Short mmCIF file of C-alpha atoms in Angstrom, two decimals:
data_model
loop_
_atom_site.label_atom_id
_atom_site.label_comp_id
_atom_site.label_asym_id
_atom_site.label_seq_id
_atom_site.Cartn_x
_atom_site.Cartn_y
_atom_site.Cartn_z
CA MET R 1 3.03 12.12 27.29
CA ALA R 2 4.83 8.80 27.95
CA GLU R 3 1.89 6.94 26.51
CA MET R 4 2.16 9.11 23.23
CA SER R 5 5.78 8.22 23.09
CA GLU R 6 5.13 4.58 23.23
CA HIS R 7 2.73 4.78 20.50
CA LEU R 8 4.76 6.89 18.24
CA ASP R 9 7.91 4.56 18.77
CA SER R 10 5.90 1.65 17.59
CA LEU R 11 5.46 3.14 14.13
CA PRO R 12 7.91 2.69 11.24
CA ASP R 13 9.99 5.19 9.47
CA LEU R 14 8.81 5.57 5.88
CA ASP R 15 10.99 5.23 2.80
CA PRO R 16 11.94 8.66 1.50
CA GLY R 17 11.97 7.15 -2.08
CA LEU R 18 8.20 6.86 -2.15
CA ASN R 19 6.62 8.98 -4.64
CA ASP R 20 4.30 11.72 -3.39
CA ALA R 21 1.02 9.72 -3.65
CA GLU R 22 2.55 6.78 -2.19
CA LEU R 23 4.03 8.71 0.83
CA ALA R 24 0.74 10.43 1.20
CA ALA R 25 -1.24 7.11 1.42
CA ALA R 26 1.24 5.62 3.80
CA LEU R 27 1.12 8.64 6.07
CA VAL R 28 -2.76 8.81 6.40
CA ARG R 29 -2.99 5.00 6.89
CA ALA R 30 -0.39 5.11 9.74
CA ALA R 31 -1.92 8.20 11.33
CA GLY R 32 -5.47 6.79 11.15
CA ASP R 33 -4.35 3.54 12.61
CA LEU R 34 -2.43 5.18 15.40
CA ALA R 35 -5.50 7.30 16.41
CA LEU R 36 -7.66 4.11 16.29
CA ARG R 37 -5.33 2.23 18.58
CA MET R 38 -5.20 5.16 21.01
CA ARG R 39 -8.84 5.54 21.16
CA GLN R 40 -9.20 1.73 21.94
CA ASP R 41 -6.78 2.32 24.72
CA GLY R 42 -8.82 5.11 26.24
CA LEU R 43 -8.66 8.84 25.60
CA ASP R 44 -9.67 12.14 27.20
CA ALA R 45 -10.72 15.21 25.11
CA GLU R 46 -9.90 19.02 25.52
CA ARG R 47 -12.34 21.66 24.13
CA LYS R 48 -11.02 24.10 21.62
CA THR R 49 -13.41 26.65 20.45
CA SER R 50 -16.85 25.11 21.27
CA VAL R 51 -18.40 21.96 22.79
CA SER R 52 -18.18 20.15 19.62
CA ASP R 53 -14.70 21.40 18.66
CA ILE R 54 -12.25 19.06 20.68
CA VAL R 55 -8.81 17.58 20.49
CA THR R 56 -7.58 14.50 21.94
CA ALA R 57 -4.08 13.02 22.49
CA ALA R 58 -4.68 10.85 19.32
CA ASP R 59 -4.92 14.12 17.11
CA LYS R 60 -1.79 15.32 18.54
CA ALA R 61 0.25 12.06 18.31
CA ALA R 62 -1.00 11.32 14.74
CA GLU R 63 0.11 14.90 13.72
CA ALA R 64 3.40 14.51 15.39
CA TYR R 65 3.97 11.34 13.41
CA VAL R 66 3.19 12.77 10.11
CA LEU R 67 5.42 15.74 10.93
CA ALA R 68 8.41 13.62 11.81
CA GLN R 69 8.13 11.56 8.58
CA LEU R 70 7.68 14.67 6.41
CA ARG R 71 10.92 16.10 8.01
CA ARG R 72 12.73 12.97 7.05
CA CYS R 73 11.12 12.18 3.59
CA ARG R 74 10.39 15.82 2.40
CA PRO R 75 12.82 18.20 4.28
CA ASP R 76 12.42 20.90 1.78
CA ASP R 77 8.65 21.04 1.74
CA GLY R 78 6.62 22.94 4.23
CA VAL R 79 4.18 21.67 6.81
CA PHE R 80 0.83 23.25 7.95
CA GLY R 81 -1.27 21.08 10.54
CA GLU R 82 -4.60 21.55 12.41
CA GLU R 83 -2.86 21.03 15.81
CA GLY R 84 -0.10 23.50 15.29
CA ALA R 85 2.56 21.68 13.23
CA GLN R 86 4.38 24.14 11.11
CA MET R 87 7.54 23.99 8.92
CA PRO R 88 8.47 26.70 6.27
CA SER R 89 8.77 25.65 2.70
CA ALA R 90 11.97 25.83 0.60
CA SER R 91 10.39 24.08 -2.36
CA GLY R 92 7.14 26.06 -2.80
CA ARG R 93 5.02 23.03 -1.70
CA THR R 94 3.38 22.48 1.67
CA TRP R 95 1.71 19.38 3.20
CA VAL R 96 -1.49 20.27 5.06
CA ILE R 97 -2.35 17.80 7.70
CA ASP R 98 -5.67 16.88 9.50
CA PRO R 99 -4.73 14.07 11.77
CA VAL R 100 -8.23 13.20 12.82
CA ASP R 101 -11.08 14.82 10.97
CA GLY R 102 -14.54 14.38 12.65
CA THR R 103 -12.88 14.40 16.25
CA LEU R 104 -16.21 14.74 17.89
CA ASN R 105 -17.39 11.50 15.94
CA PHE R 106 -14.02 9.81 16.79
CA PHE R 107 -14.32 10.53 20.43
CA SER R 108 -17.80 9.40 20.60
CA GLY R 109 -17.05 5.88 19.06
CA SER R 110 -18.42 6.54 15.69
CA SER R 111 -16.53 5.21 12.64
CA TYR R 112 -17.22 8.21 10.51
CA TRP R 113 -13.88 9.91 11.06
CA CYS R 114 -10.63 9.88 8.95
CA SER R 115 -7.03 11.08 8.71
CA ALA R 116 -6.52 13.38 5.80
CA LEU R 117 -3.50 15.10 4.06
CA ALA R 118 -3.07 17.46 1.12
CA LEU R 119 -0.21 18.86 -0.86
CA ARG R 120 -0.79 22.24 -1.87
CA GLY R 121 1.15 24.66 -4.47
CA GLU R 122 2.77 27.86 -3.35
CA ALA R 123 0.27 29.82 -1.12
CA ALA R 124 -0.11 31.36 2.14
CA ASP R 125 -1.45 29.44 5.08
CA SER R 126 -4.19 31.97 5.31
CA ASP R 127 -5.21 31.51 1.57
CA ALA R 128 -8.80 30.16 1.52
CA ASP R 129 -8.60 28.18 -1.65
CA PRO R 130 -5.15 27.53 -2.78
CA GLU R 131 -4.17 24.88 -5.47
CA SER R 132 -4.36 21.36 -4.17
CA LEU R 133 -1.86 18.98 -5.90
CA LEU R 134 -2.83 15.85 -4.10
CA GLY R 135 -5.12 14.53 -1.43
CA ALA R 136 -5.31 11.42 0.73
CA ILE R 137 -8.11 10.40 2.97
CA TYR R 138 -8.09 7.13 5.17
CA GLN R 139 -11.08 6.06 7.11
CA PRO R 140 -9.52 3.26 9.38
CA GLN R 141 -12.62 1.49 10.71
CA GLU R 142 -13.81 0.92 7.17
CA ASP R 143 -10.29 0.46 5.70
CA LYS R 144 -11.05 2.93 2.88
CA LEU R 145 -8.16 4.96 1.38
CA TRP R 146 -8.85 7.59 -1.07
CA VAL R 147 -6.06 9.20 -3.12
CA GLY R 148 -6.20 11.67 -6.04
CA GLY R 149 -4.59 14.73 -7.66
CA ASP R 150 -3.05 16.65 -10.47
CA ALA R 151 -0.84 13.88 -11.39
CA THR R 152 -2.63 11.04 -9.64
CA PRO R 153 -5.90 9.30 -10.75
CA ALA R 154 -8.73 9.32 -8.23
CA THR R 155 -8.91 5.92 -6.53
CA LEU R 156 -10.65 4.09 -3.62
CA ASN R 157 -8.45 1.23 -2.32
CA GLY R 158 -6.67 1.26 -5.69
CA GLU R 159 -9.83 1.10 -7.82
CA ALA R 160 -10.47 4.05 -10.15
CA LEU R 161 -13.41 6.32 -9.17
CA ALA R 162 -16.15 7.07 -11.79
CA GLY R 163 -16.64 10.53 -10.12
CA PRO R 164 -19.85 12.53 -9.02
CA ALA R 165 -22.89 12.40 -11.41
CA ASP R 166 -23.72 15.61 -13.26
CA ALA R 167 -27.41 16.02 -12.01
CA ARG R 168 -29.56 18.75 -10.71
CA LEU R 169 -29.32 19.73 -7.12
CA GLY R 170 -33.02 18.91 -6.61
CA LEU R 171 -32.14 15.24 -7.55
CA LEU R 172 -29.28 14.83 -5.16
CA GLY R 173 -28.46 14.24 -1.53
CA ALA R 174 -26.41 17.02 -0.09
CA ALA R 175 -23.81 16.76 2.70
CA THR R 176 -23.19 19.91 4.65
CA SER R 177 -22.26 21.22 8.20
CA ILE R 178 -23.09 24.34 10.03
CA GLN R 179 -22.84 24.84 13.95
CA PRO R 180 -26.11 25.95 15.83
CA ARG R 181 -24.43 29.48 16.60
CA TRP R 182 -24.12 30.11 12.94
CA LEU R 183 -27.87 29.26 12.52
CA GLU R 184 -28.73 31.93 14.89
CA GLN R 185 -27.17 34.45 12.67
CA PRO R 186 -29.12 35.52 9.66
CA LEU R 187 -26.14 36.36 7.60
CA SER R 188 -24.86 32.84 7.75
CA ALA R 189 -28.30 31.05 8.11
CA MET R 190 -29.78 32.48 5.06
CA PRO R 191 -27.35 31.38 2.51
CA TRP R 192 -27.15 27.93 4.07
CA HIS R 193 -30.97 27.68 4.01
CA ALA R 194 -31.27 28.94 0.51
CA ALA R 195 -28.92 26.00 -0.75
CA ALA R 196 -30.22 23.33 1.69
CA VAL R 197 -33.89 23.61 0.72
CA GLN R 198 -33.15 22.99 -3.04
CA ALA R 199 -31.45 19.63 -2.50
CA ALA R 200 -33.51 16.41 -2.42
CA SER R 201 -32.11 15.69 1.01
CA ILE R 202 -29.76 16.98 3.60
CA ARG R 203 -27.15 15.00 5.54
CA ILE R 204 -24.89 16.28 8.40
CA LEU R 205 -22.45 13.54 9.01
CA GLY R 206 -19.61 15.23 11.07
CA SER R 207 -16.57 14.86 8.94
CA GLY R 208 -16.00 17.08 5.83
CA SER R 209 -13.17 15.03 4.43
CA CYS R 210 -15.20 11.74 4.69
CA ASP R 211 -18.16 13.62 2.88
CA LEU R 212 -15.89 14.87 0.13
CA ALA R 213 -14.39 11.51 -0.40
CA ARG R 214 -17.83 10.21 -0.84
CA VAL R 215 -18.76 12.96 -3.36
CA ALA R 216 -15.74 11.54 -5.36
CA THR R 217 -17.24 8.07 -5.36
CA GLY R 218 -20.76 9.58 -6.31
CA GLU R 219 -22.25 8.21 -2.88
CA ILE R 220 -23.01 11.80 -1.96
CA GLY R 221 -24.29 14.06 -4.59
CA VAL R 222 -23.00 17.39 -3.56
CA TRP R 223 -21.31 19.05 -0.54
CA PHE R 224 -21.19 22.65 0.83
CA GLN R 225 -19.92 24.33 3.91
CA HIS R 226 -18.66 27.74 4.90
CA SER R 227 -15.39 28.86 6.58
CA CYS R 228 -13.39 25.67 5.89
CA PRO R 229 -9.77 25.70 6.92
CA GLN R 230 -7.35 24.33 4.47
CA TRP R 231 -7.15 20.95 6.25
CA ASP R 232 -10.76 20.30 5.92
CA TRP R 233 -10.95 21.29 2.08
CA LEU R 234 -7.71 20.63 0.28
CA PRO R 235 -7.65 16.82 0.71
CA GLY R 236 -10.99 16.30 -0.44
CA LYS R 237 -10.80 19.09 -3.17
CA ALA R 238 -7.87 17.25 -4.71
CA ILE R 239 -9.57 13.97 -4.89
CA VAL R 240 -13.10 15.18 -6.21
CA THR R 241 -11.25 17.10 -8.91
CA ALA R 242 -9.12 14.21 -9.93
CA ALA R 243 -12.28 12.18 -10.09
CA GLY R 244 -13.88 14.67 -12.61
CA GLY R 245 -15.96 16.67 -10.19
CA SER R 246 -16.20 20.29 -9.76
CA THR R 247 -15.28 22.60 -6.76
CA ALA R 248 -16.10 26.25 -6.23
CA THR R 249 -15.82 28.90 -3.61
CA VAL R 250 -18.15 32.03 -3.15
CA GLU R 251 -18.21 35.01 -0.77
CA VAL R 252 -21.47 35.64 0.67
CA ASN R 253 -22.09 38.21 3.65
CA GLY R 254 -18.48 38.07 4.70
CA LEU R 255 -18.01 34.33 4.83
CA THR R 256 -16.43 32.10 2.30
CA TRP R 257 -18.49 29.08 1.23
CA PHE R 258 -17.14 25.85 -0.33
CA ALA R 259 -18.89 23.42 -2.64
CA ALA R 260 -17.97 20.29 -4.49
CA GLY R 261 -19.89 17.77 -6.63
CA GLY R 262 -20.93 17.50 -10.25
CA THR R 263 -20.71 20.58 -12.29
CA THR R 264 -24.51 21.40 -12.51
CA ALA R 265 -25.13 20.89 -8.75
CA VAL R 266 -22.11 22.87 -7.69
CA ARG R 267 -23.29 25.70 -10.09
CA GLU R 268 -26.80 25.66 -8.51
CA VAL R 269 -25.41 25.55 -5.04
CA VAL R 270 -23.19 28.61 -5.62
CA ALA R 271 -26.19 30.50 -7.13
CA ALA R 272 -28.46 29.56 -4.15
CA LEU R 273 -25.79 30.76 -1.67
CA ALA R 274 -25.24 33.97 -3.56
CA SER R 275 -29.00 34.57 -3.71
CA ALA R 276 -28.96 35.34 -0.06
CA ARG R 277 -26.41 38.18 -0.28
CA VAL R 278 -27.41 41.23 1.98
CA GLY R 279 -26.54 44.71 0.70
#
């Protein structure tokens, strides 16, 4: 805990006068850089729900920093964080925090992880797909910062994004994620397989927000996954939408599936997932 405090004490307080997009960008950049420094100093991990679902002191420290800054800079807004940060909203707006997305990648030494943040409209923490007003995603080891939202053009390091191509699913690479235990269950495995086999290729890279950011740039053609918590979905959803892309959800066999990409590919992914409904 003393080591965490030392890292947190080294970070600056942010200016409350920053606009929402500037604040979001500053927060994810600081959180990501903090996590990277802590990894370089050495980290242990704790298991959460499975072997691949872990948390480190860096996750907790980065979320603590973001929470403290939001309390200073946006005291009327709510907070909802992956590692338990929570603050009620008096404004009808809530910041959704993912301090380290792709924690297994992060802990394993990969560069494919990020810090992500979204600003959502009035909604319950349990809502699957609330309005996402703004998203920010920062991948520290590549120094890539994506920002975009309703009132904020989609950019990568300040440069405007062209957005995903509107192409058929069969011509595109698809990024996705599904845990082995879900592949053992037909009600989840069948929809996933129905969509996966229609893509030109499949990538499972280990960070949904990094994937969605690359959908917004056109580097990844389309993305789909089931049962996404808000912190894994809303940052990327805002950026993809701001870049001119399409997003959708569909209920299949008791699971909510999420998709993002060009309009045609998203429509085809949703149709493929729905084709595997049972009963």
